[in-house]
Every structure is written in structure tokens, then in C-alpha cells.
């Protein structure tokens, strides 16, 4: 791999005697990882059922390395949302942000969703997760991964951070800012990042990051925690950004992060900054089995002003959701709070318990998309299936991982199945995949066409 001369000279000046080891890391294979979705399965259980050759990642309790010749994204368990394919170092930000059940959490630069899905798993169906990405196109990938993971208490937005700030001043308990960056830490994983670095450079991203971290800081509650991360090495995008926040807002302090073998500390000497910057963490590809990353955990000191954000204004006139109630009564063993149901153009959503007022924001999803009311009948959505467990369905079609029918179902084929008439939650080894409807022992395949096995 040919690195830009300017980049090599810069890294040699920063790393000094470590530079050669860093350069030699490009001659080694990159590492591949999956992160287990604890909303659906625990890591110890997954280890017992998987046929993948995996090894534990030391900084992520639910992360595993896998061999590069394997294809975990072409496996039914992936389609069941049991895990997310993620570069090992990229697991650190969401893993190191201490989420508590009931928190209001913002993932500010969230696409394609690897970090949001971990934050949602930590919330375990409680509190609120707002996942945002300024790119509407990238936010669509984020939406798919949120739904595939079975997260039901999220709002997905596509806004610049300043627009979110207008809606959510001092609102969030926890914020993750995985900032857009020059991507130096991913050159080995994705050589195409080199061209972007040459075209835009670190100065372009540094200016963006300074704006983003200030706006994010203003959205954090007093005593809240914010984790800032990048996948780049440049001090201008890392220590300098943290130093900028601390100078602008002295109420922020840097908190200690876990130090795993091979992790490095922040480098205040690279930006003539405070010794506190040593509490930041740097990940280098020549020191760990992963790519490059930077992390800083920040706490906002002070007291809340006591102002609560205005809640969501539900429709003044509530409709009777007869079709939805009939479907649930016939097919599921769950209870919904019908005060949280909202129907928009026949599409049915189950809004988060602490739904804020989001009027004026560009939204891709509010809460759990349950399905659609069509000609006085309810048609359940793929997202509805993924947010359920098999035990919550009164009737399931459960294939084992070794049955050919699993792949045929995921490809959208019609199947012959001996079962009673009606709606079925289709599962693999008791983990939901989607819906099917049986008539005369024929399973009409309701697996969402946009997700089909290709």
C-alpha cells in the first residue's frame, strides 16, 4: 500500500521510534469482528450455538474476532439480528460509554448503526435512543440496522447538529459523538480512505469537529457523560478538539477510560495541551489487534436548570385501533399502551414512553413500526417481527439452522408447511426472522423484500 509522502513524514515525526512498527502493520492482515446483540442473545449462549471460529476481543465483552475466510453476514443468525459485523476497534466507543437503563441517549453521527445498535442493546428497551445522521442516504442504512437489531425505543433523525440543539438543549443523559474524520486509522481496512485524506485533509474535518463537539456539549445534561471518538490519528482531530471544548466550556472534565493491554494514552505534547489529555485513549494498529481509534470520555459538571422538554403532542382525537387489537389478541402475548400508538397515513407506530416533541425535525422513524392498516385489516411489519421474541408469539414456524427452508424463506420463496391457518412468526432456532401466513399448509412468505438473501 502506497501512503502519501506527506502523511508518512507527519506520522514519522509524531511516532518517532514507533514509526517503523506502525508502517510494518500495513503488511499484516486486518482483523475482523462481530459484536453480539445482547437484546437477543448473550455472548456465552452464542458461543455454544455458533459454528463460526471466534476468539474474544479483550475490550468488548460481547465482541469476537472471526477468521477472514468466513462470511458471518451470509448466515441466518445475522438475519435474525443476533450480531452485528463490526471492526474490532470500532466497538470501543459504544462499549465504553456507560449507559444505564432509562437514560436518554443521543448518537449524533450514527450511520450505519454499529454504535447505535450497541447503545440500544444497553438500554434494554428502556429510556430513549435518538440516532441521527446528517446524510439522509446513510440514515437509511442506520434505520435498517436499528430494525434488524430489534430496538423498539428509538427515534431516527437526519439533521445537522445545530438543528438538534434547537430542540434538545441540556436534554440527554449520555451522548456519543463518533465524529466524521479523515479516517487515518482505517487506511489498512479501507485504502480508499487515502484519497479522501488527500482531497480534504485533517484541517477540513477539525473545523467540523469543533462545531459538533460544542453543539453536542450543549445538548448534554449537567452531570451527563459524552464520549467523543474518531478513527483517525491526527492531533488536530483528537486532543485539539478536546482541548477546544475544555477552553470554551470549563465545566467539562475528562474522565478515565478502561486501559486494556496495548492501549495508549492521549498526547498533550502534540497540541501543547493540558496534562488531563493523558486520560484520553489511543488505539494503534501496531499495538493491538484492530485498527486506529481515539476516545475521550467527558463529564459535564453543574446543576440542572430544572426545565423539562415539552413532551410529544398526541392526536387530540384518538381512533379505535380495532384491526391492530384483533391481530395482537389473535397472534401475540404482549400488552401495548394504546395511548402510545400513532397512525400516520395508515402506518402504525408504537412511540417510546418518553417521546419528546420532534415537530420540525426530519424523521425516518419514531419508535417501533408495527405495520399498516389495509382495507380494514392489519399487516404486520418486518420491524414488528424483529422486536419480538418467539415466546411472545402464540404460533410460530421454527426452522433449525440446518434446514433448507431457512434460506428459502430468507430468499422470499413460498413454502409447504404443515400448520394451522393464520399468521406465524417465522424463526430460526427460536430467533425471529419475519412473518408468514399459512393457508392450506402453504406459507405465504412475508419476509421484507428489501432484506432478502441475495
XYZ file of C-alpha atoms in Angstrom:
454
model
C 0.000 0.000 0.000
C 1.367 3.391 -1.021
C 0.801 6.065 1.629
C 1.110 9.779 0.752
C 4.623 11.127 1.345
C 3.191 13.997 3.383
C 1.336 11.557 5.607
C 4.372 9.330 6.151
C 6.558 12.289 7.104
C 3.940 13.505 9.552
C 3.493 10.135 11.224
C 7.236 9.625 11.488
C 7.550 12.976 13.275
C 4.766 12.013 15.708
C 5.661 8.386 16.383
C 9.465 8.638 16.262
C 10.900 5.232 17.273
C 7.457 3.561 16.929
C 7.055 4.682 13.320
C 8.635 1.600 11.755
C 6.378 -0.755 13.717
C 3.372 1.294 12.574
C 4.413 1.118 8.909
C 5.028 -2.618 9.170
C 1.445 -3.119 10.421
C 0.281 -2.421 6.849
C 1.930 -5.662 5.759
C -0.269 -7.633 8.139
C -3.865 -8.717 7.599
C -6.557 -6.568 9.139
C -8.810 -8.026 11.847
C -12.486 -8.897 11.506
C -15.105 -8.801 14.235
C -18.719 -9.391 15.202
C -20.494 -7.853 18.187
C -23.239 -9.905 19.827
C -26.637 -8.217 20.150
C -27.484 -8.719 23.817
C -31.098 -7.703 23.200
C -31.497 -11.105 21.580
C -28.767 -13.415 22.906
C -25.999 -13.417 25.490
C -22.371 -13.966 24.395
C -21.970 -17.231 26.330
C -25.076 -18.662 24.668
C -23.922 -17.523 21.237
C -20.577 -19.253 21.728
C -22.432 -22.532 22.285
C -24.593 -22.359 19.169
C -22.304 -20.765 16.572
C -20.228 -22.716 14.080
C -18.035 -19.678 13.415
C -14.414 -19.857 14.550
C -14.301 -16.976 17.012
C -11.976 -15.511 19.625
C -12.856 -12.978 22.318
C -11.951 -9.314 21.804
C -10.322 -8.054 25.047
C -12.008 -4.632 25.145
C -15.560 -5.723 24.243
C -17.288 -8.318 26.444
C -19.665 -9.124 23.587
C -17.143 -8.837 20.746
C -15.389 -11.645 18.901
C -12.776 -11.917 16.188
C -13.596 -14.227 13.308
C -11.422 -15.686 10.540
C -11.373 -13.617 7.359
C -12.388 -16.579 5.178
C -15.739 -16.811 6.996
C -18.852 -14.864 5.974
C -20.942 -14.102 9.069
C -23.138 -11.645 7.122
C -24.271 -14.599 4.957
C -25.665 -16.605 7.839
C -29.270 -16.872 9.093
C -28.221 -15.739 12.578
C -27.160 -12.413 11.070
C -30.620 -12.082 9.511
C -32.089 -12.836 12.932
C -30.177 -9.849 14.335
C -28.053 -11.919 16.712
C -24.900 -9.969 15.891
C -23.508 -7.001 14.004
C -20.405 -7.231 11.813
C -18.035 -4.551 13.101
C -14.334 -3.716 13.009
C -12.954 -4.623 16.479
C -11.608 -1.178 17.457
C -14.887 0.432 16.389
C -16.612 -1.467 19.215
C -14.873 0.670 21.855
C -16.922 3.922 21.788
C -20.365 2.451 22.492
C -18.860 -0.174 24.783
C -17.039 2.434 26.904
C -19.943 4.909 27.220
C -21.631 3.815 30.491
C -25.312 3.564 29.590
C -27.878 2.947 32.327
C -31.409 1.711 31.764
C -33.801 4.650 31.499
C -31.193 7.027 30.037
C -31.982 9.453 27.244
C -29.181 8.812 24.772
C -28.072 10.573 21.589
C -25.874 9.021 18.920
C -25.096 12.154 16.955
C -23.248 10.760 13.904
C -24.840 7.352 13.917
C -24.832 5.761 10.437
C -24.543 2.961 9.566
C -25.595 1.947 13.079
C -22.884 -0.190 14.646
C -22.633 2.031 17.698
C -26.357 2.856 17.923
C -27.301 -0.808 17.993
C -24.968 -1.366 20.954
C -26.365 1.687 22.766
C -29.896 0.399 22.165
C -28.964 -3.031 23.491
C -27.578 -1.439 26.662
C -30.841 0.480 27.185
C -32.663 -2.875 27.020
C -35.930 -1.381 25.817
C -35.972 1.436 28.414
C -35.379 5.159 28.101
C -34.892 6.728 24.701
C -32.331 6.472 21.912
C -32.131 9.196 19.290
C -29.898 8.136 16.408
C -29.008 10.893 13.981
C -27.044 11.192 10.789
C -26.886 14.311 8.649
C -26.866 12.181 5.485
C -30.361 11.029 4.624
C -28.940 8.239 2.448
C -26.686 6.917 5.203
C -29.522 7.232 7.699
C -31.497 4.679 5.677
C -28.798 2.080 6.410
C -28.974 3.147 10.045
C -32.733 2.530 10.050
C -32.313 -0.989 8.684
C -29.740 -1.916 11.326
C -31.858 -0.468 14.160
C -34.842 -2.535 12.998
C -32.775 -5.684 12.382
C -31.429 -5.439 15.925
C -34.935 -5.347 17.402
C -34.618 -1.899 19.009
C -38.093 -0.505 19.668
C -37.431 2.693 21.665
C -35.526 4.749 19.111
C -36.108 7.841 17.027
C -34.080 8.178 13.830
C -33.396 11.697 12.586
C -31.389 13.216 9.756
C -30.369 16.701 10.859
C -27.322 18.937 11.300
C -26.290 19.048 14.944
C -27.311 22.717 15.297
C -30.906 21.809 14.403
C -30.976 19.113 17.066
C -29.582 21.583 19.591
C -32.565 23.877 18.960
C -34.833 21.009 20.027
C -32.793 19.371 22.785
C -30.811 21.829 24.945
C -29.447 20.012 28.039
C -31.730 17.066 27.321
C -29.568 13.929 27.098
C -28.029 11.871 29.891
C -25.448 10.354 27.526
C -24.158 11.406 24.114
C -21.906 9.568 21.685
C -20.058 11.693 19.122
C -18.266 9.398 16.714
C -17.196 12.373 14.655
C -16.652 12.499 10.898
C -12.893 12.421 10.409
C -10.045 11.998 7.943
C -10.010 8.250 8.605
C -6.271 7.733 9.035
C -6.907 4.841 11.399
C -8.771 2.941 8.672
C -6.200 3.156 5.862
C -5.348 -0.539 6.239
C -9.009 -1.601 6.361
C -10.135 0.694 3.547
C -7.387 2.075 1.281
C -9.997 4.286 -0.432
C -9.832 6.494 2.664
C -6.392 7.647 1.500
C -7.886 9.505 -1.478
C -10.351 11.280 0.826
C -7.458 12.266 3.105
C -5.571 13.726 0.156
C -8.623 15.622 -1.118
C -9.801 17.128 2.180
C -7.183 16.651 4.860
C -7.316 16.970 8.626
C -7.963 20.744 8.711
C -11.300 20.320 6.935
C -12.527 17.807 9.499
C -11.069 19.595 12.507
C -13.246 22.651 11.835
C -16.357 20.459 11.589
C -15.471 18.560 14.768
C -15.036 21.742 16.814
C -18.554 22.828 15.905
C -20.035 19.385 16.521
C -18.494 18.838 19.963
C -19.657 22.254 21.196
C -23.197 21.676 19.954
C -23.244 18.179 21.443
C -21.968 19.536 24.756
C -24.872 21.975 24.903
C -27.321 19.085 24.461
C -25.874 17.202 27.436
C -27.496 17.475 30.857
C -25.371 18.629 33.781
C -23.691 15.536 35.272
C -24.174 13.791 31.932
C -21.444 11.935 30.047
C -20.310 12.402 26.462
C -17.911 10.140 24.607
C -16.014 11.666 21.689
C -14.305 9.320 19.250
C -12.664 9.270 15.840
C -10.949 6.673 13.678
C -8.012 8.944 12.915
C -4.596 9.724 14.415
C -4.172 13.452 13.756
C -3.885 15.544 16.951
C -5.884 18.299 15.240
C -8.912 15.994 15.170
C -8.388 14.470 18.609
C -6.565 16.126 21.515
C -7.014 19.548 19.950
C -10.789 19.060 19.778
C -10.966 18.054 23.440
C -8.731 20.978 24.452
C -11.028 23.289 22.461
C -14.094 22.068 24.377
C -12.385 22.441 27.759
C -11.352 26.024 26.988
C -14.784 27.010 25.702
C -16.667 25.219 28.480
C -14.588 24.710 31.648
C -17.489 22.799 33.235
C -16.359 19.765 31.223
C -13.800 17.367 32.684
C -12.078 14.348 31.172
C -12.943 11.051 32.846
C -10.715 7.977 32.968
C -11.388 5.172 30.495
C -10.508 1.483 30.833
C -6.923 0.748 29.795
C -6.579 -2.592 28.043
C -3.175 -4.067 27.209
C -1.898 -2.309 24.085
C -3.970 0.844 24.564
C -2.062 4.129 24.557
C -2.746 7.404 26.392
C -3.588 10.791 24.893
C -0.732 13.011 23.751
C -0.998 16.539 25.245
C 2.517 17.338 23.998
C 1.293 17.073 20.403
C -1.053 20.056 20.879
C 0.664 21.907 23.742
C -2.337 20.925 25.837
C -3.286 20.091 29.404
C -1.890 17.007 31.123
C -5.522 15.955 31.577
C -5.455 14.908 27.933
C -3.490 11.850 29.012
C -6.827 10.439 30.204
C -7.817 10.088 26.543
C -7.141 6.748 24.861
C -5.433 5.995 21.557
C -5.589 2.696 19.709
C -2.808 1.883 17.236
C -2.786 -0.987 14.721
C 0.802 -1.885 15.614
C -0.106 -2.295 19.310
C -3.467 -4.085 19.235
C -5.394 -6.493 17.041
C -7.521 -3.792 15.472
C -7.401 -0.526 13.560
C -6.782 3.028 14.796
C -9.111 4.916 17.141
C -9.218 7.812 19.601
C -11.541 8.059 22.624
C -12.300 10.709 25.226
C -14.967 10.431 27.940
C -16.212 13.828 29.137
C -18.407 14.798 32.071
C -20.426 17.995 32.288
C -20.347 19.397 35.811
C -23.082 21.596 37.262
C -26.716 21.554 38.219
C -29.766 21.183 36.043
C -31.915 24.231 35.463
C -34.936 22.052 36.109
C -36.531 22.808 32.750
C -38.169 19.739 31.234
C -38.516 19.488 27.477
C -42.040 19.577 26.163
C -43.404 16.113 25.500
C -44.873 14.788 22.276
C -48.356 16.065 21.446
C -50.510 13.096 20.604
C -53.524 13.412 18.354
C -56.356 15.141 20.219
C -58.857 12.646 18.849
C -57.789 9.057 19.338
C -59.016 6.404 16.921
C -60.050 2.889 17.732
C -57.327 0.531 16.592
C -59.617 -2.434 16.083
C -57.543 -4.116 13.364
C -54.338 -3.865 15.405
C -56.013 -5.100 18.588
C -57.527 -8.054 16.760
C -54.165 -9.035 15.299
C -52.423 -8.839 18.668
C -55.170 -10.698 20.518
C -55.153 -13.498 17.948
C -51.411 -13.854 17.418
C -49.368 -12.417 20.273
C -48.995 -12.472 24.047
C -47.950 -8.856 24.542
C -49.569 -5.796 26.051
C -49.289 -2.384 24.427
C -50.163 1.008 25.868
C -52.577 2.190 23.200
C -52.051 5.787 24.284
C -48.622 5.464 22.646
C -49.995 4.314 19.302
C -49.824 6.795 16.449
C -51.168 6.152 12.953
C -49.720 8.224 10.116
C -51.113 7.555 6.641
C -52.304 4.100 7.728
C -48.847 3.192 9.108
C -48.907 2.221 12.791
C -46.138 3.252 15.198
C -45.599 2.474 18.861
C -43.911 5.562 20.246
C -41.272 5.495 23.003
C -42.598 6.008 26.523
C -40.701 9.281 26.944
C -41.419 10.569 23.447
C -40.267 14.209 23.105
C -41.739 16.819 20.812
C -39.977 16.289 17.485
C -42.044 18.660 15.354
C -39.889 20.270 12.692
C -37.231 17.548 12.610
C -36.533 15.365 9.598
C -37.574 11.928 10.802
C -37.016 8.488 9.357
C -38.616 6.594 12.230
C -40.369 7.292 15.515
C -40.400 4.289 17.782
C -41.443 0.778 16.741
C -43.015 0.482 13.299
C -45.707 -2.154 13.824
C -47.278 -2.330 10.386
C -50.019 -0.959 8.200
C -53.794 -0.939 8.249
C -55.002 -2.044 4.803
C -58.692 -2.285 3.900
C -59.755 -2.894 7.495
C -57.015 -5.456 8.184
C -53.644 -5.131 9.851
C -50.480 -6.165 8.003
C -47.532 -6.565 10.430
C -44.127 -5.117 9.511
C -40.691 -6.713 9.399
C -39.662 -4.389 12.256
C -42.555 -5.710 14.367
C -41.255 -9.258 13.988
C -37.669 -8.307 14.821
C -38.711 -6.588 18.052
C -40.465 -9.726 19.358
C -39.241 -12.918 20.960
C -40.541 -16.311 19.860
C -42.215 -16.766 23.248
C -44.363 -13.689 22.602
C -45.980 -15.298 19.556
C -48.899 -17.660 20.014
C -47.910 -19.618 16.919
C -44.514 -19.930 15.255
C -42.844 -21.752 12.397
C -39.468 -22.664 13.831
C -36.793 -23.964 11.480
C -33.471 -25.334 12.650
C -30.309 -23.751 11.298
C -29.644 -26.879 9.214
C -32.951 -26.881 7.341
C -33.015 -25.763 3.699
C -36.254 -23.942 4.390
C -34.404 -21.236 6.331
C -32.569 -19.939 3.267
C -35.611 -20.436 1.081
C -37.628 -18.307 3.476
C -34.948 -15.584 3.536
C -34.967 -15.592 -0.289
C -38.720 -14.911 -0.256
C -39.894 -18.295 -1.505
C -43.304 -19.824 -0.815
C -43.001 -22.928 1.401
C -45.039 -26.039 2.085
C -45.529 -26.255 5.859
C -47.905 -28.395 7.883
C -49.503 -25.965 10.309
C -52.761 -24.346 11.250
C -54.139 -21.446 9.248
C -53.147 -17.861 10.020
C -50.224 -15.595 10.830
C -46.978 -17.162 12.047
C -43.766 -15.724 13.420
C -41.069 -17.475 11.389
C -37.941 -18.283 13.421
C -34.574 -19.981 13.157
C -33.688 -21.887 16.329
C -36.373 -19.824 18.132
C -34.968 -16.448 16.974
C -37.467 -14.430 14.864
C -36.760 -13.797 11.190
C -40.077 -12.385 9.981
C -43.713 -13.185 9.238
C -45.529 -15.788 7.203
C -49.213 -16.500 6.648
C -50.465 -20.066 6.241
C -53.410 -21.256 4.224
C -53.879 -24.912 3.225
C -50.381 -25.734 4.542
C -48.807 -23.171 2.200
C -46.692 -20.481 3.863
C -47.136 -17.193 2.064
C -43.770 -15.524 2.584
C -43.967 -12.079 4.219
C -40.222 -11.556 4.621
C -39.438 -7.955 3.694
C -38.280 -7.906 0.069
C -35.602 -5.270 0.695
C -33.808 -7.540 3.165
C -33.888 -10.794 1.183
C -30.926 -13.138 0.925
C -29.156 -12.352 -2.340
